[in-house]
């Protein structure tokens, strides 16, 4: 008589041991949360890139700095525009107080640098979570797999003759945990690498703008 086993994914999950099911539930939760942040960060970085492009176009079109500053204070702005706003506000405040040129430029640079750091920190928020999911999930899945395989072999200890049909269901249940771990880890790693690259490029653009804007402010003091 041949014993058949239902090896569908849902059946394997429902028949797994409690610990393996807990591991699967944890990995599924990590995967859902990571996908949430993947979409959130994707929209955030795309919006930051679009706002940076728009401000650079307006800034280098030759418009008046006071006009750009007033526009920046009236509507929602992007990262580069906030850097410009912080630097120009500090520049005009210190110049109105009669500080010397070096103090004015240093104050404007410090204001831009502080805003730059806040912008980059905001863009990098939750990237550490994606990195953690990508690095830890396979090991969590492996824990469930090892535990499931141990249970399978313990169950065979009371059987006189072990066959592949008796071992396969337990091992298949255990391997599902590894598969879920990889499903959670791979998108998180890919997204982390992509977002880190995009944020680095935006950071370089911000720094280049700060240097160029500092030179413009220096010329305005002459």
XYZ file of C-alpha atoms in Angstrom:
222
model
C 0.000 0.000 0.000
C 1.421 3.353 -1.048
C 1.004 6.317 1.316
C 0.676 9.647 -0.457
C 1.455 13.006 1.113
C 0.075 16.407 0.219
C 3.188 18.441 -0.574
C 1.451 21.700 -1.465
C 2.947 24.814 0.133
C -0.101 25.514 2.314
C -0.219 21.901 3.475
C 3.480 21.910 4.318
C 3.091 25.097 6.339
C 0.046 23.843 8.236
C 1.735 20.509 9.036
C 5.021 22.025 10.192
C 6.008 22.029 13.848
C 5.096 24.969 16.053
C 8.614 26.409 16.074
C 8.911 26.200 12.302
C 5.505 27.886 11.945
C 6.642 30.672 14.277
C 9.782 31.132 12.175
C 7.672 31.286 9.019
C 5.315 33.828 10.605
C 8.256 36.000 11.699
C 9.799 35.884 8.226
C 6.469 36.679 6.579
C 6.065 39.677 8.892
C 9.591 40.899 8.135
C 8.912 40.511 4.434
C 5.678 42.519 4.590
C 7.280 45.316 6.621
C 10.300 45.441 4.330
C 8.063 45.682 1.247
C 6.209 48.545 2.918
C 9.461 50.452 3.394
C 10.685 49.513 -0.063
C 7.662 51.241 -1.605
C 7.839 54.176 0.819
C 11.530 54.806 0.201
C 11.110 54.360 -3.528
C 8.456 57.096 -3.671
C 10.460 59.334 -1.308
C 13.693 59.087 -3.296
C 11.899 59.557 -6.613
C 10.187 62.688 -5.256
C 13.508 64.014 -3.885
C 15.167 63.502 -7.269
C 12.329 65.256 -9.099
C 12.319 68.211 -6.677
C 16.105 68.506 -6.980
C 15.894 68.573 -10.780
C 13.200 71.257 -10.681
C 15.078 73.481 -8.232
C 18.354 73.171 -10.110
C 16.576 74.217 -13.288
C 15.064 77.260 -11.556
C 18.286 78.176 -9.758
C 20.550 78.037 -12.792
C 18.048 79.805 -15.035
C 19.470 83.079 -13.709
C 16.635 84.069 -11.386
C 17.068 86.538 -8.530
C 18.171 84.953 -5.239
C 15.611 86.924 -3.233
C 12.834 85.693 -5.523
C 14.002 82.089 -5.157
C 14.195 82.491 -1.385
C 10.677 83.910 -1.152
C 9.368 81.083 -3.310
C 11.114 78.523 -1.103
C 9.435 79.899 2.013
C 5.948 79.810 0.484
C 5.583 76.207 -0.656
C 6.707 72.684 0.139
C 10.298 72.309 -0.952
C 12.789 69.568 -1.718
C 16.085 68.856 -0.027
C 18.262 71.075 -2.189
C 15.827 73.959 -1.931
C 15.808 73.668 1.865
C 19.611 73.749 1.834
C 19.473 76.911 -0.268
C 16.842 78.434 2.019
C 18.885 77.744 5.175
C 22.084 79.118 3.684
C 20.534 82.245 2.212
C 18.559 83.020 5.381
C 21.729 82.834 7.479
C 23.626 84.859 4.876
C 21.112 87.716 4.872
C 20.767 87.681 8.675
C 24.517 87.907 9.308
C 25.048 90.499 6.597
C 22.298 92.669 8.080
C 24.080 92.504 11.439
C 27.291 93.783 9.844
C 29.500 90.749 10.396
C 32.708 90.475 8.421
C 32.716 88.540 5.159
C 34.414 85.391 6.451
C 31.962 85.101 9.367
C 29.017 85.531 7.009
C 30.254 82.818 4.649
C 31.130 80.458 7.492
C 27.676 80.930 9.016
C 25.952 80.257 5.688
C 28.064 77.139 5.118
C 27.304 75.811 8.603
C 23.580 76.366 8.091
C 23.676 74.560 4.738
C 25.763 71.721 6.182
C 23.330 71.194 9.068
C 20.363 71.125 6.700
C 22.238 68.816 4.340
C 22.847 66.369 7.174
C 19.170 66.390 8.157
C 18.119 65.761 4.564
C 20.505 62.837 4.119
C 19.490 61.377 7.493
C 15.848 61.560 6.446
C 16.572 59.828 3.138
C 18.593 57.115 4.888
C 15.936 56.440 7.539
C 14.904 52.762 7.698
C 17.648 51.637 5.308
C 19.264 49.900 8.282
C 16.069 47.851 8.700
C 16.267 46.667 5.083
C 19.926 45.782 5.549
C 19.084 43.811 8.701
C 16.270 41.921 7.001
C 18.534 41.093 4.079
C 21.332 39.770 6.270
C 19.378 38.029 9.039
C 16.369 36.493 7.250
C 18.282 33.599 5.612
C 19.678 32.588 8.999
C 16.258 32.740 10.629
C 14.933 30.553 7.820
C 17.883 28.204 8.273
C 17.021 27.879 11.959
C 13.521 26.715 11.018
C 14.959 24.330 8.426
C 17.437 22.742 10.833
C 14.761 22.330 13.474
C 12.331 20.790 10.983
C 14.910 18.315 9.682
C 15.834 17.331 13.252
C 12.170 16.620 13.945
C 11.935 14.514 10.799
C 14.878 12.339 11.763
C 13.661 12.011 15.336
C 10.375 10.715 13.962
C 12.245 8.066 11.978
C 13.939 6.716 15.093
C 10.810 4.704 15.909
C 10.482 3.322 12.370
C 12.236 0.106 11.490
C 12.838 0.883 7.828
C 13.091 4.501 6.655
C 12.075 5.338 3.095
C 12.258 8.513 1.047
C 8.475 8.810 1.208
C 8.647 8.972 4.985
C 11.452 11.534 5.089
C 10.385 13.801 2.219
C 7.365 15.544 3.824
C 9.274 16.589 6.949
C 12.269 17.852 4.985
C 9.982 19.675 2.550
C 8.229 21.404 5.457
C 11.592 22.489 6.829
C 12.859 23.788 3.492
C 9.823 26.056 3.174
C 11.282 28.120 6.016
C 14.498 28.633 4.048
C 12.521 29.599 0.962
C 10.516 32.192 2.903
C 13.758 33.526 4.412
C 15.238 34.013 0.946
C 12.001 35.587 -0.265
C 12.294 38.134 2.535
C 16.035 38.710 2.156
C 16.559 39.083 -1.600
C 14.213 42.062 -2.224
C 15.508 43.794 0.920
C 19.147 43.475 -0.201
C 18.405 44.621 -3.750
C 16.362 47.575 -2.502
C 18.985 48.557 0.072
C 21.771 48.603 -2.527
C 19.660 50.574 -4.979
C 18.494 53.130 -2.404
C 22.006 53.560 -0.977
C 23.305 54.281 -4.489
C 20.531 56.785 -5.231
C 21.011 58.560 -1.893
C 24.769 58.784 -2.463
C 24.152 60.426 -5.834
C 21.696 62.903 -4.304
C 24.187 63.638 -1.528
C 26.890 64.402 -4.103
C 24.521 66.765 -5.904
C 23.693 68.515 -2.611
C 27.376 68.937 -1.751
C 28.205 70.266 -5.219
C 25.378 72.768 -4.929
C 26.599 73.944 -1.523
C 30.070 74.613 -2.926
C 28.729 76.443 -5.965
C 26.237 78.455 -3.920
C 28.990 79.399 -1.450
C 31.012 80.789 -4.352
C 27.985 82.823 -5.489
C 27.491 84.225 -1.992
C 31.173 85.105 -1.799
C 30.935 87.065 -5.047
C 27.854 88.911 -3.724
C 29.904 90.157 -0.764
C 32.479 91.885 -2.945
